[in-house]
Short mmCIF file of C-alpha atoms in Angstrom, two decimals:
data_model
loop_
_atom_site.label_atom_id
_atom_site.label_comp_id
_atom_site.label_asym_id
_atom_site.label_seq_id
_atom_site.Cartn_x
_atom_site.Cartn_y
_atom_site.Cartn_z
CA MET A 261 -52.17 -44.62 -26.47
CA SER A 262 -51.81 -42.12 -23.66
CA ARG A 263 -48.11 -41.93 -24.48
CA THR A 264 -48.72 -40.95 -28.12
CA LYS A 265 -51.21 -38.42 -26.87
CA ALA A 266 -48.62 -36.89 -24.58
CA VAL A 267 -46.10 -36.70 -27.38
CA LEU A 268 -48.66 -35.09 -29.63
CA LEU A 269 -49.55 -32.60 -26.94
CA SER A 270 -45.96 -31.65 -26.31
CA MET A 271 -45.45 -31.20 -30.03
CA LEU A 272 -48.44 -28.93 -30.14
CA ALA A 273 -47.06 -26.99 -27.23
CA CYS A 274 -43.80 -26.55 -29.08
CA LEU A 275 -45.67 -25.30 -32.09
CA GLY A 276 -47.53 -22.91 -29.89
CA LEU A 277 -44.27 -21.60 -28.49
CA LEU A 278 -42.89 -21.23 -31.99
CA ALA A 279 -45.97 -19.35 -33.07
CA GLY A 280 -45.57 -17.12 -30.07
CA ALA A 281 -42.00 -16.46 -31.01
CA CYS A 282 -43.06 -15.62 -34.55
CA ALA A 283 -45.85 -13.45 -33.30
CA SER A 284 -43.52 -11.26 -31.28
CA GLU A 285 -41.72 -10.44 -34.51
CA ASP A 286 -44.93 -9.52 -36.27
CA PRO A 287 -46.59 -6.39 -34.97
CA ALA A 288 -49.89 -7.29 -36.68
CA ILE A 289 -50.29 -10.38 -34.53
CA GLU A 290 -48.80 -8.81 -31.46
CA GLU A 291 -51.65 -6.33 -31.31
CA THR A 292 -54.02 -9.16 -30.48
CA ASN A 293 -51.47 -10.77 -28.19
CA GLY A 294 -52.74 -9.53 -24.86
CA THR A 295 -51.35 -6.00 -24.88
CA THR A 296 -53.44 -3.46 -23.05
CA GLU A 297 -52.88 -0.79 -25.67
CA SER A 298 -52.57 -1.50 -29.35
CA ALA A 299 -49.27 -0.59 -30.94
CA PRO A 300 -49.26 2.90 -32.40
CA GLU A 301 -49.08 3.28 -36.16
CA PHE A 302 -46.23 5.06 -37.86
CA GLU A 303 -45.84 6.42 -41.35
CA GLU A 304 -44.21 3.97 -43.73
CA GLY A 305 -40.46 4.49 -44.03
CA THR A 306 -39.90 6.18 -40.72
CA THR A 307 -37.36 4.82 -38.27
CA MET A 308 -40.14 4.17 -35.77
CA ALA A 309 -42.03 2.00 -38.26
CA GLU A 310 -38.91 0.06 -39.08
CA ILE A 311 -38.10 -0.58 -35.42
CA GLN A 312 -41.69 -1.65 -34.82
CA GLU A 313 -41.60 -4.02 -37.75
CA ARG A 314 -38.25 -5.43 -36.63
CA GLY A 315 -39.65 -5.99 -33.15
CA THR A 316 -36.44 -4.93 -31.43
CA LEU A 317 -35.22 -1.54 -30.25
CA ASN A 318 -31.42 -1.57 -30.06
CA VAL A 319 -30.36 0.77 -27.25
CA GLY A 320 -26.81 1.66 -26.32
CA THR A 321 -26.29 2.40 -22.63
CA LYS A 322 -23.68 2.11 -19.93
CA PHE A 323 -23.43 -1.03 -17.84
CA ASP A 324 -21.31 0.49 -15.08
CA GLN A 325 -22.89 3.83 -14.18
CA PRO A 326 -24.70 3.63 -10.82
CA LEU A 327 -28.26 4.97 -10.86
CA PHE A 328 -28.25 5.50 -14.65
CA GLY A 329 -27.20 2.30 -16.39
CA GLN A 330 -25.72 -0.46 -14.31
CA LYS A 331 -25.75 -4.21 -14.72
CA ASN A 332 -27.22 -5.84 -11.64
CA PRO A 333 -24.67 -8.49 -10.65
CA VAL A 334 -27.41 -10.71 -9.21
CA ASN A 335 -29.80 -11.04 -12.14
CA ASP A 336 -27.82 -9.44 -15.00
CA GLU A 337 -30.62 -6.90 -15.57
CA ILE A 338 -29.55 -3.45 -16.73
CA GLU A 339 -31.01 -0.90 -14.33
CA GLY A 340 -31.12 2.84 -13.99
CA PHE A 341 -32.65 6.10 -15.15
CA ASP A 342 -31.27 5.80 -18.71
CA VAL A 343 -32.77 2.34 -18.90
CA GLU A 344 -36.16 3.68 -17.79
CA ILE A 345 -35.99 6.39 -20.47
CA ALA A 346 -35.31 3.68 -23.05
CA LYS A 347 -38.35 1.75 -21.77
CA ILE A 348 -40.52 4.86 -22.17
CA VAL A 349 -39.37 5.14 -25.78
CA ALA A 350 -39.99 1.43 -26.34
CA GLN A 351 -43.51 1.81 -24.98
CA ALA A 352 -44.15 4.69 -27.38
CA ILE A 353 -43.06 2.49 -30.29
CA PHE A 354 -44.49 -0.91 -29.40
CA GLY A 355 -47.42 0.01 -27.17
CA GLY A 356 -48.44 -2.11 -24.21
CA THR A 357 -47.24 -1.56 -20.68
CA LEU A 358 -43.76 -0.37 -19.79
CA GLU A 359 -42.73 -3.91 -18.82
CA GLU A 360 -44.11 -5.47 -21.99
CA ALA A 361 -42.40 -2.86 -24.14
CA ALA A 362 -39.15 -3.42 -22.26
CA GLU A 363 -39.13 -7.01 -23.57
CA ASN A 364 -38.44 -5.57 -27.02
CA ILE A 365 -35.32 -3.68 -25.99
CA ASN A 366 -31.91 -5.08 -26.78
CA PHE A 367 -29.37 -3.29 -24.56
CA ILE A 368 -25.85 -2.93 -25.92
CA GLU A 369 -23.02 -1.67 -23.74
CA THR A 370 -21.61 1.59 -25.09
CA VAL A 371 -18.77 3.09 -23.08
CA SER A 372 -18.18 6.81 -23.47
CA ALA A 373 -15.47 6.56 -26.10
CA VAL A 374 -17.43 4.48 -28.63
CA ARG A 375 -20.82 6.22 -28.54
CA GLU A 376 -20.56 8.29 -31.76
CA ALA A 377 -19.01 5.38 -33.66
CA GLU A 378 -21.76 2.94 -32.58
CA ILE A 379 -24.48 5.36 -33.73
CA GLN A 380 -22.81 5.97 -37.06
CA LYS A 381 -22.22 2.27 -37.57
CA GLY A 382 -25.92 1.67 -37.04
CA SER A 383 -25.40 -1.03 -34.43
CA VAL A 384 -27.81 0.86 -32.17
CA ASP A 385 -31.00 2.82 -32.90
CA MET A 386 -30.31 5.25 -30.12
CA ILE A 387 -27.95 5.81 -27.20
CA VAL A 388 -29.11 6.72 -23.71
CA ALA A 389 -25.89 6.64 -21.73
CA THR A 390 -25.29 9.74 -19.57
CA TYR A 391 -24.59 11.32 -22.95
CA THR A 392 -23.80 15.02 -22.60
CA ILE A 393 -25.07 17.18 -25.45
CA ASN A 394 -22.37 19.46 -26.82
CA ASP A 395 -21.52 21.13 -30.11
CA ALA A 396 -18.58 18.88 -30.94
CA ARG A 397 -20.83 15.84 -30.66
CA LYS A 398 -23.69 17.55 -32.51
CA ALA A 399 -21.42 17.62 -35.57
CA LEU A 400 -21.37 13.81 -35.56
CA VAL A 401 -24.75 12.75 -34.19
CA ASP A 402 -28.10 14.33 -33.30
CA PHE A 403 -29.62 14.58 -29.86
CA ALA A 404 -33.18 14.38 -28.60
CA GLY A 405 -33.80 15.86 -25.20
CA PRO A 406 -32.19 16.79 -22.85
CA TYR A 407 -34.09 14.56 -20.45
CA PHE A 408 -31.80 15.32 -17.46
CA ILE A 409 -29.35 18.07 -16.49
CA ALA A 410 -26.29 16.74 -14.72
CA GLY A 411 -23.49 18.92 -13.41
CA GLN A 412 -20.81 19.26 -10.81
CA ASP A 413 -22.32 19.40 -7.37
CA ILE A 414 -21.25 19.30 -3.72
CA MET A 415 -21.75 16.54 -1.17
CA VAL A 416 -21.74 17.41 2.53
CA MET A 417 -22.74 15.75 5.78
CA ARG A 418 -26.50 15.43 6.13
CA ASP A 419 -26.62 17.91 9.03
CA ASN A 420 -24.47 20.55 7.29
CA GLU A 421 -26.32 23.84 6.88
CA ASP A 422 -23.63 26.33 5.83
CA ILE A 423 -22.56 24.97 2.44
CA GLU A 424 -25.23 25.58 -0.15
CA SER A 425 -23.34 26.69 -3.25
CA VAL A 426 -19.86 26.63 -4.74
CA GLU A 427 -19.09 30.10 -3.31
CA ASP A 428 -19.62 28.70 0.20
CA LEU A 429 -16.59 26.46 -0.37
CA ASN A 430 -14.22 29.41 0.10
CA GLY A 431 -12.19 28.76 3.23
CA LYS A 432 -13.47 25.17 3.43
CA ARG A 433 -11.61 21.91 2.85
CA VAL A 434 -12.85 20.28 -0.33
CA CYS A 435 -12.01 16.76 -1.46
CA SER A 436 -11.96 15.35 -4.95
CA VAL A 437 -10.03 12.71 -6.82
CA GLN A 438 -6.40 13.34 -7.76
CA GLY A 439 -6.04 14.90 -11.20
CA SER A 440 -9.76 15.41 -11.80
CA THR A 441 -11.22 18.41 -13.59
CA SER A 442 -13.64 18.75 -10.68
CA LEU A 443 -10.89 20.24 -8.50
CA ARG A 444 -9.94 22.71 -11.22
CA ASN A 445 -13.56 23.88 -11.50
CA VAL A 446 -13.65 24.52 -7.76
CA GLU A 447 -10.32 26.32 -7.82
CA GLU A 448 -11.76 28.64 -10.48
CA GLN A 449 -15.09 29.31 -8.84
CA ALA A 450 -14.03 29.26 -5.19
CA PRO A 451 -10.36 30.35 -5.18
CA GLU A 452 -10.15 30.42 -1.38
CA ALA A 453 -11.14 26.78 -1.04
CA ASP A 454 -8.51 24.43 0.41
CA THR A 455 -8.10 21.64 -2.14
CA SER A 456 -4.95 20.08 -0.68
CA ILE A 457 -6.76 16.88 0.27
CA SER A 458 -7.23 14.47 -2.60
CA PHE A 459 -7.43 10.71 -2.85
CA GLU A 460 -7.46 8.08 -5.54
CA ARG A 461 -11.11 7.14 -5.19
CA TYR A 462 -14.30 9.01 -4.36
CA THR A 463 -15.12 6.50 -1.65
CA ASP A 464 -11.95 7.71 0.16
CA CYS A 465 -13.25 11.28 -0.09
CA ALA A 466 -16.52 10.07 1.39
CA ASP A 467 -14.61 8.46 4.29
CA ALA A 468 -12.67 11.70 4.85
CA LEU A 469 -15.94 13.63 4.87
CA ARG A 470 -17.46 11.27 7.40
CA ALA A 471 -14.31 11.55 9.53
CA GLY A 472 -14.66 15.33 9.51
CA ARG A 473 -11.36 15.80 7.71
CA VAL A 474 -12.94 17.68 4.83
CA ASP A 475 -16.06 19.81 4.74
CA ALA A 476 -17.27 18.80 1.30
CA VAL A 477 -16.71 16.45 -1.61
CA THR A 478 -17.21 17.70 -5.15
CA THR A 479 -17.63 16.07 -8.54
CA ASP A 480 -20.45 15.27 -10.99
CA ASN A 481 -23.75 14.97 -9.15
CA VAL A 482 -24.31 11.58 -10.77
CA ILE A 483 -21.30 10.16 -8.93
CA LEU A 484 -22.20 11.97 -5.70
CA LEU A 485 -25.76 10.64 -5.83
CA GLY A 486 -24.34 7.13 -6.08
CA LEU A 487 -22.30 7.76 -2.91
CA VAL A 488 -25.35 9.16 -1.13
CA ARG A 489 -27.42 6.14 -2.13
CA ASP A 490 -24.87 3.91 -0.38
CA ASN A 491 -24.76 6.13 2.75
CA PRO A 492 -28.15 7.85 2.91
CA GLU A 493 -28.02 8.51 6.65
CA ASP A 494 -24.60 10.24 6.48
CA PHE A 495 -24.47 12.39 3.35
CA LYS A 496 -26.56 14.64 1.19
CA VAL A 497 -26.02 16.41 -2.12
CA VAL A 498 -26.45 20.18 -2.01
CA GLU A 499 -28.40 20.04 -5.31
CA ASN A 500 -26.97 23.26 -6.66
CA THR A 501 -24.94 22.36 -9.72
CA PHE A 502 -22.32 24.83 -10.93
CA THR A 503 -21.48 23.22 -14.27
CA THR A 504 -24.04 22.08 -16.83
CA GLU A 505 -24.11 18.68 -18.50
CA PRO A 506 -27.40 18.15 -20.35
CA TYR A 507 -27.98 14.45 -21.04
CA GLY A 508 -29.64 13.68 -24.38
CA ILE A 509 -30.59 10.67 -26.49
CA GLY A 510 -28.04 10.24 -29.25
CA ILE A 511 -29.38 9.22 -32.69
CA PRO A 512 -28.02 9.19 -36.24
CA LYS A 513 -27.48 12.57 -37.81
CA GLY A 514 -30.31 13.99 -39.90
CA ASP A 515 -33.15 11.69 -38.83
CA ASP A 516 -35.44 14.58 -37.89
CA ALA A 517 -38.63 12.49 -37.87
CA PHE A 518 -37.14 10.13 -35.28
CA ARG A 519 -35.76 13.03 -33.29
CA ASP A 520 -39.16 14.80 -33.25
CA PHE A 521 -40.77 11.55 -32.17
CA LEU A 522 -38.27 11.13 -29.31
CA ASN A 523 -38.71 14.73 -28.21
CA ASP A 524 -42.51 14.28 -28.26
CA THR A 525 -42.12 11.08 -26.26
CA ILE A 526 -39.96 12.82 -23.65
CA GLU A 527 -42.43 15.69 -23.33
CA GLU A 528 -45.35 13.27 -23.02
CA ALA A 529 -43.43 11.45 -20.27
CA TYR A 530 -43.01 14.80 -18.49
CA GLU A 531 -46.76 15.40 -18.64
CA SER A 532 -47.93 11.89 -17.82
CA GLY A 533 -45.64 11.64 -14.82
CA ALA A 534 -43.78 8.67 -16.32
CA TRP A 535 -40.54 10.67 -16.28
CA GLU A 536 -40.91 11.48 -12.61
CA GLU A 537 -41.79 7.86 -11.81
CA ALA A 538 -38.68 6.71 -13.66
CA PHE A 539 -36.58 9.24 -11.73
CA ASP A 540 -38.00 8.31 -8.35
CA ALA A 541 -37.44 4.61 -8.98
CA THR A 542 -33.79 5.07 -9.91
CA VAL A 543 -31.92 8.30 -9.11
CA GLY A 544 -34.51 9.04 -6.43
CA GLU A 545 -33.17 6.10 -4.44
CA ALA A 546 -30.29 8.38 -3.46
CA GLY A 547 -32.78 10.45 -1.50
CA VAL A 548 -33.31 13.30 -3.95
CA ASP A 549 -36.65 14.56 -5.18
CA ALA A 550 -37.27 14.67 -8.91
CA PRO A 551 -36.25 18.11 -10.21
CA GLU A 552 -38.22 20.14 -12.73
CA PRO A 553 -37.72 18.26 -15.99
CA PRO A 554 -35.45 20.18 -18.38
CA GLU A 555 -36.95 21.79 -21.47
CA VAL A 556 -36.46 19.77 -24.63
CA ASP A 557 -34.19 21.50 -27.13
CA ARG A 558 -35.60 21.19 -30.66
CA TYR A 559 -32.58 22.65 -32.40
CA THR A 560 -32.18 22.72 -36.17
CA SER A 561 -29.86 19.97 -37.20
CA THR A 562 -27.19 20.74 -39.75
CA GLY A 563 -28.51 17.73 -41.64
CA GLU A 564 -25.76 15.64 -43.10
CA ALA A 565 -23.10 14.22 -40.86
CA SER A 566 -20.05 16.40 -41.15
CA PRO A 567 -17.05 14.84 -42.89
CA ALA A 568 -15.81 12.34 -40.40
CA PRO A 569 -12.14 12.37 -39.43
CA THR A 570 -11.57 8.71 -40.24
CA PRO A 571 -12.54 6.75 -43.35
CA THR A 572 -14.22 4.04 -41.28
CA VAL A 573 -16.80 6.54 -40.15
CA THR A 574 -17.66 7.85 -43.60
CA ALA A 575 -18.28 4.32 -44.76
CA THR A 576 -21.09 3.95 -42.25
CA ALA A 577 -23.11 6.73 -43.84
CA SER A 578 -24.28 4.33 -46.53
CA PRO A 579 -26.52 1.43 -45.57
CA THR A 580 -24.43 -1.69 -45.17
CA ALA A 581 -25.64 -5.23 -45.65
CA THR A 582 -24.67 -6.62 -42.28
CA GLY A 583 -27.92 -8.37 -41.39
CA THR A 584 -28.68 -6.12 -38.47
CA ALA A 585 -27.96 -2.99 -40.47
CA SER A 586 -29.95 -0.31 -38.77
CA PRO A 587 -32.82 1.11 -40.78
CA ALA A 588 -32.04 4.35 -39.05
CA ALA A 589 -28.92 4.65 -41.14
CA SER A 590 -30.83 4.43 -44.40
CA PRO A 591 -32.26 7.57 -45.96
CA THR A 592 -35.81 8.19 -44.84
CA THR A 593 -36.87 10.36 -47.73
CA MET B 117 13.71 13.81 -19.02
CA GLU B 118 12.22 17.29 -19.39
CA VAL B 119 9.32 16.28 -17.18
CA LEU B 120 11.74 15.68 -14.32
CA LEU B 121 13.76 18.85 -14.88
CA ASN B 122 10.66 21.05 -15.22
CA ASN B 123 9.24 19.70 -11.99
CA LEU B 124 12.33 19.81 -9.80
CA ASP B 125 10.49 22.25 -7.51
CA ALA B 126 7.70 19.80 -6.91
CA PHE B 127 10.14 16.95 -6.38
CA GLY B 128 12.14 19.11 -3.99
CA SER B 129 9.12 19.94 -1.84
CA GLY B 130 8.09 16.28 -1.80
CA LEU B 131 11.61 15.24 -0.86
CA ARG B 132 11.73 17.77 1.99
CA LEU B 133 8.46 16.47 3.39
CA THR B 134 9.65 12.87 3.11
CA ILE B 135 12.84 13.75 5.02
CA ALA B 136 10.89 15.64 7.67
CA LEU B 137 8.49 12.72 8.05
CA ALA B 138 11.31 10.17 8.26
CA LEU B 139 13.33 12.16 10.82
CA THR B 140 10.44 13.05 13.15
CA SER B 141 9.02 9.56 13.13
CA PHE B 142 12.46 7.97 13.63
CA ALA B 143 13.10 10.21 16.65
CA GLY B 144 9.71 9.11 17.99
CA ALA B 145 10.46 5.47 17.19
CA LEU B 146 13.79 5.61 19.13
CA ALA B 147 12.06 7.03 22.21
CA ILE B 148 9.25 4.48 22.02
CA GLY B 149 11.73 1.65 21.35
CA LEU B 150 13.86 2.51 24.39
CA VAL B 151 10.83 2.52 26.69
CA ILE B 152 9.48 -0.71 25.21
CA ALA B 153 12.85 -2.46 25.56
CA ALA B 154 13.16 -1.31 29.18
CA PHE B 155 9.64 -2.65 29.82
CA ARG B 156 10.46 -5.99 28.28
CA VAL B 157 13.56 -6.62 30.42
CA SER B 158 12.16 -5.03 33.59
CA PRO B 159 11.75 -7.15 36.73
CA VAL B 160 8.07 -6.05 37.02
CA PRO B 161 5.79 -8.67 35.34
CA PRO B 162 2.95 -6.26 34.34
CA LEU B 163 5.48 -4.00 32.56
CA ARG B 164 6.95 -6.99 30.76
CA ALA B 165 3.46 -8.07 29.69
CA ALA B 166 2.58 -4.55 28.50
CA GLY B 167 5.79 -4.34 26.46
CA ALA B 168 5.17 -7.75 24.87
CA PHE B 169 1.54 -6.87 24.12
CA TYR B 170 2.54 -3.62 22.41
CA VAL B 171 5.18 -5.29 20.25
CA GLU B 172 2.99 -8.21 19.25
CA THR B 173 -0.01 -6.08 18.24
CA ILE B 174 1.71 -3.21 16.49
CA ARG B 175 4.34 -5.14 14.60
CA ASN B 176 1.85 -7.73 13.31
CA ILE B 177 -0.55 -5.28 11.66
CA PRO B 178 0.34 -3.80 8.26
CA PRO B 179 1.35 -0.16 8.72
CA LEU B 180 -1.06 0.87 5.95
CA VAL B 181 -3.94 -0.56 7.98
CA LEU B 182 -2.73 1.19 11.13
CA LEU B 183 -2.58 4.45 9.21
CA LEU B 184 -6.06 4.09 7.68
CA VAL B 185 -7.61 3.10 10.99
CA PHE B 186 -6.00 6.05 12.71
CA TYR B 187 -6.81 8.55 9.96
CA PHE B 188 -10.31 7.50 8.93
CA GLY B 189 -11.47 5.54 11.97
CA PHE B 190 -10.23 7.36 15.07
CA PRO B 191 -12.09 10.61 14.31
CA ASP B 192 -15.21 8.62 15.22
CA ILE B 193 -13.95 8.47 18.80
CA GLY B 194 -12.84 12.09 18.76
CA ILE B 195 -9.16 11.64 17.91
CA VAL B 196 -8.33 13.90 14.97
CA TYR B 197 -4.81 14.89 13.96
CA SER B 198 -3.58 16.56 10.80
CA GLU B 199 -2.40 14.43 7.89
CA PHE B 200 1.31 14.94 8.65
CA VAL B 201 0.99 14.33 12.40
CA SER B 202 -1.14 11.23 11.80
CA ALA B 203 1.46 9.79 9.44
CA ALA B 204 4.43 10.65 11.70
CA LEU B 205 2.69 9.22 14.76
CA ILE B 206 1.75 5.93 13.13
CA LEU B 207 5.19 5.49 11.55
CA ALA B 208 6.81 6.18 14.95
CA LEU B 209 4.53 3.73 16.76
CA TYR B 210 5.05 1.05 14.11
CA THR B 211 8.83 1.43 13.81
CA GLY B 212 9.06 1.80 17.59
CA ALA B 213 7.94 -1.80 18.06
CA PHE B 214 10.80 -3.01 15.88
CA VAL B 215 13.30 -0.64 17.51
CA GLY B 216 12.24 -2.02 20.91
CA GLU B 217 12.89 -5.57 19.78
CA ALA B 218 16.28 -4.64 18.29
CA ILE B 219 17.34 -2.97 21.56
CA ARG B 220 16.09 -5.93 23.60
CA ALA B 221 18.17 -8.23 21.43
CA GLY B 222 21.12 -5.86 22.04
CA ILE B 223 20.56 -6.02 25.79
CA ASN B 224 20.54 -9.81 25.63
CA THR B 225 23.99 -9.80 24.00
CA VAL B 226 25.42 -8.19 27.15
CA SER B 227 26.41 -11.08 29.41
CA ARG B 228 24.42 -11.63 32.61
CA GLY B 229 27.62 -11.21 34.63
CA GLN B 230 27.69 -7.48 33.78
CA ALA B 231 24.24 -6.85 35.27
CA GLU B 232 24.93 -9.11 38.27
CA ALA B 233 28.19 -7.32 39.01
CA ALA B 234 26.45 -3.95 38.77
CA ARG B 235 23.70 -5.04 41.18
CA ALA B 236 26.40 -6.53 43.48
CA ILE B 237 28.12 -3.17 43.91
CA GLY B 238 24.74 -1.62 44.83
CA LEU B 239 23.44 0.00 41.61
CA THR B 240 19.65 0.18 41.23
CA PHE B 241 17.85 -1.45 38.27
CA SER B 242 17.73 1.79 36.27
CA GLN B 243 21.36 2.57 37.05
CA THR B 244 22.36 -0.92 35.99
CA LEU B 245 20.45 -0.55 32.74
CA GLY B 246 21.49 3.03 32.01
CA LEU B 247 25.12 2.97 33.06
CA VAL B 248 26.27 -0.58 32.44
CA VAL B 249 24.02 -2.55 30.11
CA MET B 250 22.68 0.06 27.63
CA PRO B 251 26.01 1.58 26.62
CA GLN B 252 27.22 -1.87 25.63
CA ALA B 253 23.89 -2.98 24.15
CA LEU B 254 23.40 0.10 21.92
CA ARG B 255 26.70 -0.49 20.16
CA SER B 256 25.53 -3.83 18.89
CA VAL B 257 22.18 -2.48 17.68
CA VAL B 258 23.61 0.09 15.28
CA PRO B 259 23.40 -2.17 12.18
CA PRO B 260 19.77 -3.27 12.79
CA MET B 261 18.88 0.38 13.50
CA GLY B 262 20.25 1.30 10.10
CA ASN B 263 17.98 -1.30 8.52
CA LEU B 264 15.00 0.04 10.46
CA PHE B 265 15.72 3.60 9.39
CA ILE B 266 15.90 2.60 5.73
CA ALA B 267 12.65 0.64 6.09
CA LEU B 268 11.08 3.70 7.69
CA VAL B 269 12.15 5.99 4.84
CA LYS B 270 10.47 3.62 2.40
CA ASN B 271 7.36 3.36 4.59
CA THR B 272 6.90 7.14 4.50
CA SER B 273 5.43 6.60 1.03
CA LEU B 274 2.35 5.19 2.78
CA ALA B 275 1.55 8.72 3.89
CA SER B 276 0.55 9.47 0.29
CA VAL B 277 -2.74 7.63 0.80
CA ILE B 278 -3.81 10.18 3.39
CA SER B 279 -2.86 13.16 1.25
CA VAL B 280 0.50 14.04 2.81
CA ALA B 281 2.25 15.73 -0.12
CA GLU B 282 5.48 13.74 0.21
CA LEU B 283 7.49 12.26 -2.63
CA THR B 284 5.09 9.50 -3.70
CA PHE B 285 2.04 11.76 -3.49
CA ILE B 286 3.78 14.43 -5.56
CA SER B 287 4.80 11.93 -8.20
CA LYS B 288 1.28 10.53 -8.49
CA ARG B 289 0.01 14.07 -8.99
CA LEU B 290 2.71 14.74 -11.59
CA ILE B 291 1.71 11.63 -13.49
CA THR B 292 -1.93 12.69 -13.78
CA ASP B 293 -0.73 16.09 -14.99
CA THR B 294 1.94 14.93 -17.44
CA ALA B 295 0.96 11.33 -18.29
CA GLU B 296 4.66 10.41 -18.07
CA GLY B 297 4.32 7.50 -15.68
CA LEU B 298 7.59 5.74 -16.39
CA LEU B 299 9.77 8.84 -16.19
CA VAL B 300 8.16 10.29 -13.10
CA PHE B 301 8.29 7.05 -11.13
CA PHE B 302 11.89 6.56 -12.26
CA GLY B 303 12.70 10.01 -10.84
CA THR B 304 10.86 9.15 -7.64
CA ALA B 305 12.77 5.89 -7.21
CA LEU B 306 15.99 7.83 -7.74
CA ALA B 307 14.99 10.36 -5.08
CA TYR B 308 14.41 7.57 -2.54
CA LEU B 309 17.85 6.17 -3.34
CA VAL B 310 19.32 9.62 -2.70
CA LEU B 311 17.91 9.31 0.82
CA THR B 312 18.53 5.67 1.66
CA LEU B 313 22.03 5.12 0.21
CA PRO B 314 23.70 7.86 2.30
CA ALA B 315 21.72 6.64 5.31
CA GLY B 316 23.34 3.22 4.93
CA TRP B 317 26.76 4.85 4.62
CA ILE B 318 26.26 6.98 7.75
CA VAL B 319 25.18 3.91 9.71
CA GLY B 320 28.38 2.16 8.63
CA ARG B 321 30.41 5.14 9.90
CA ILE B 322 28.62 5.16 13.25
CA GLU B 323 29.24 1.43 13.54
CA THR B 324 33.03 1.79 13.16
CA ARG B 325 33.13 4.87 15.41
CA THR B 326 31.26 3.18 18.29
CA ALA B 327 32.91 -0.21 17.97
CA ILE B 328 34.59 -1.38 21.18
CA LYS B 329 38.30 -1.70 20.63
CA ARG B 330 39.12 -5.12 21.97
#
């Protein structure tokens, strides 16, 4: 008797689990499912509504970029500032707390070279992957943001007081990696700098800096901040970038409603302090204070995706029937 | 092929630095080797122990590790030399251990009777070594010295990891600029042959010139 009861109970439990699984796919039920805030409502047909209905936000990010998007080898979690930005967007779509909303994110690894193609294919709703906004890319995809301004910066010993900008590098020994554009930028902006020391890896430059063999190391601040995080008592970043790399959220071309929504979300995160919290918890670990958040650029999109160079890309402009076909790729009007 | 011809200047400067590095460190290695060999055959036990200790530590550590420790590690204890001097010093110390062993082996080929006869007619230890034993010993170490010199020339490529702009460093830089990996490394290999093949030939000449006519 008690045995049949146990079996019955376990079956009920299974049903309960199943119902729970179903519920997470249905926003109507999820609202009553213990979330602190109810899910916001979106106009029918918008990308936000479709993502909400689907229950999953597909986000492309990097899995190997320290501080921004890096897979934690211990627990396989993707961590970093880009990931936190994605969580903020997820919260704005699904409601609830940041952690609850994060459950609905499906992270997909997008290395630099495939980002435009993945957006156009519709395999991701958006890409947050240290994605620099520039005109060439704007012809293929649209950008919300920027939510962070990266750029080439200078790393010096923590007690160094005389190097504060790129001009101060004149007459100093500067290290970067062999064949990098970083060295060329320095040679242009500080022609008197001694750039004869170069290694194969940035960690070697860091060793040379610690050994007093060079006065400074220069490359993108994102890389430098990663080095500082690993050696916080030795190094610091000057925090005076001399090139500009605005990071934006890449989305399909012409989806202005989604882009406005993302820009609003970023600005709200600026005001609520969520952006600063996200920064402090990730990039801030390298010992830098959150900068002034960059102003969001609500540029006028050229609308249709420009003729793509390869036929495979043009094919993605029409909605395809591949099960997970992104609603974002379908016309919203 | 154009890549090589257009960058002959760069190759030339790299080659010059490689030669300079090889010659300075080989001169250093010979001096160190002579002292170490003298230590190892000396009648004073502490000197023998010091010589053995030097050889066994230095020759059993990879030269790349020695170089990195010296270049990146020693500044922590206040020892800082330029890239070129660091490389030359480490190559000399490393090769010196082998040179010392080669000379000691040479000394051992000279029969005991020679040294005993020298001591019997009243020569001091250093006179015995310098006037009787060494002249005979050095003849027999010419071939192993040639090997050590060739090994040293090849080891100079290690200096590229500490930014000495020698042949290997230059070729790595050329590859990032031109993306012609195969061609550039082919040219580099050729340049090393240009150095090592004549070295082997010269050693052969010295060997015949110094041979004892029996």
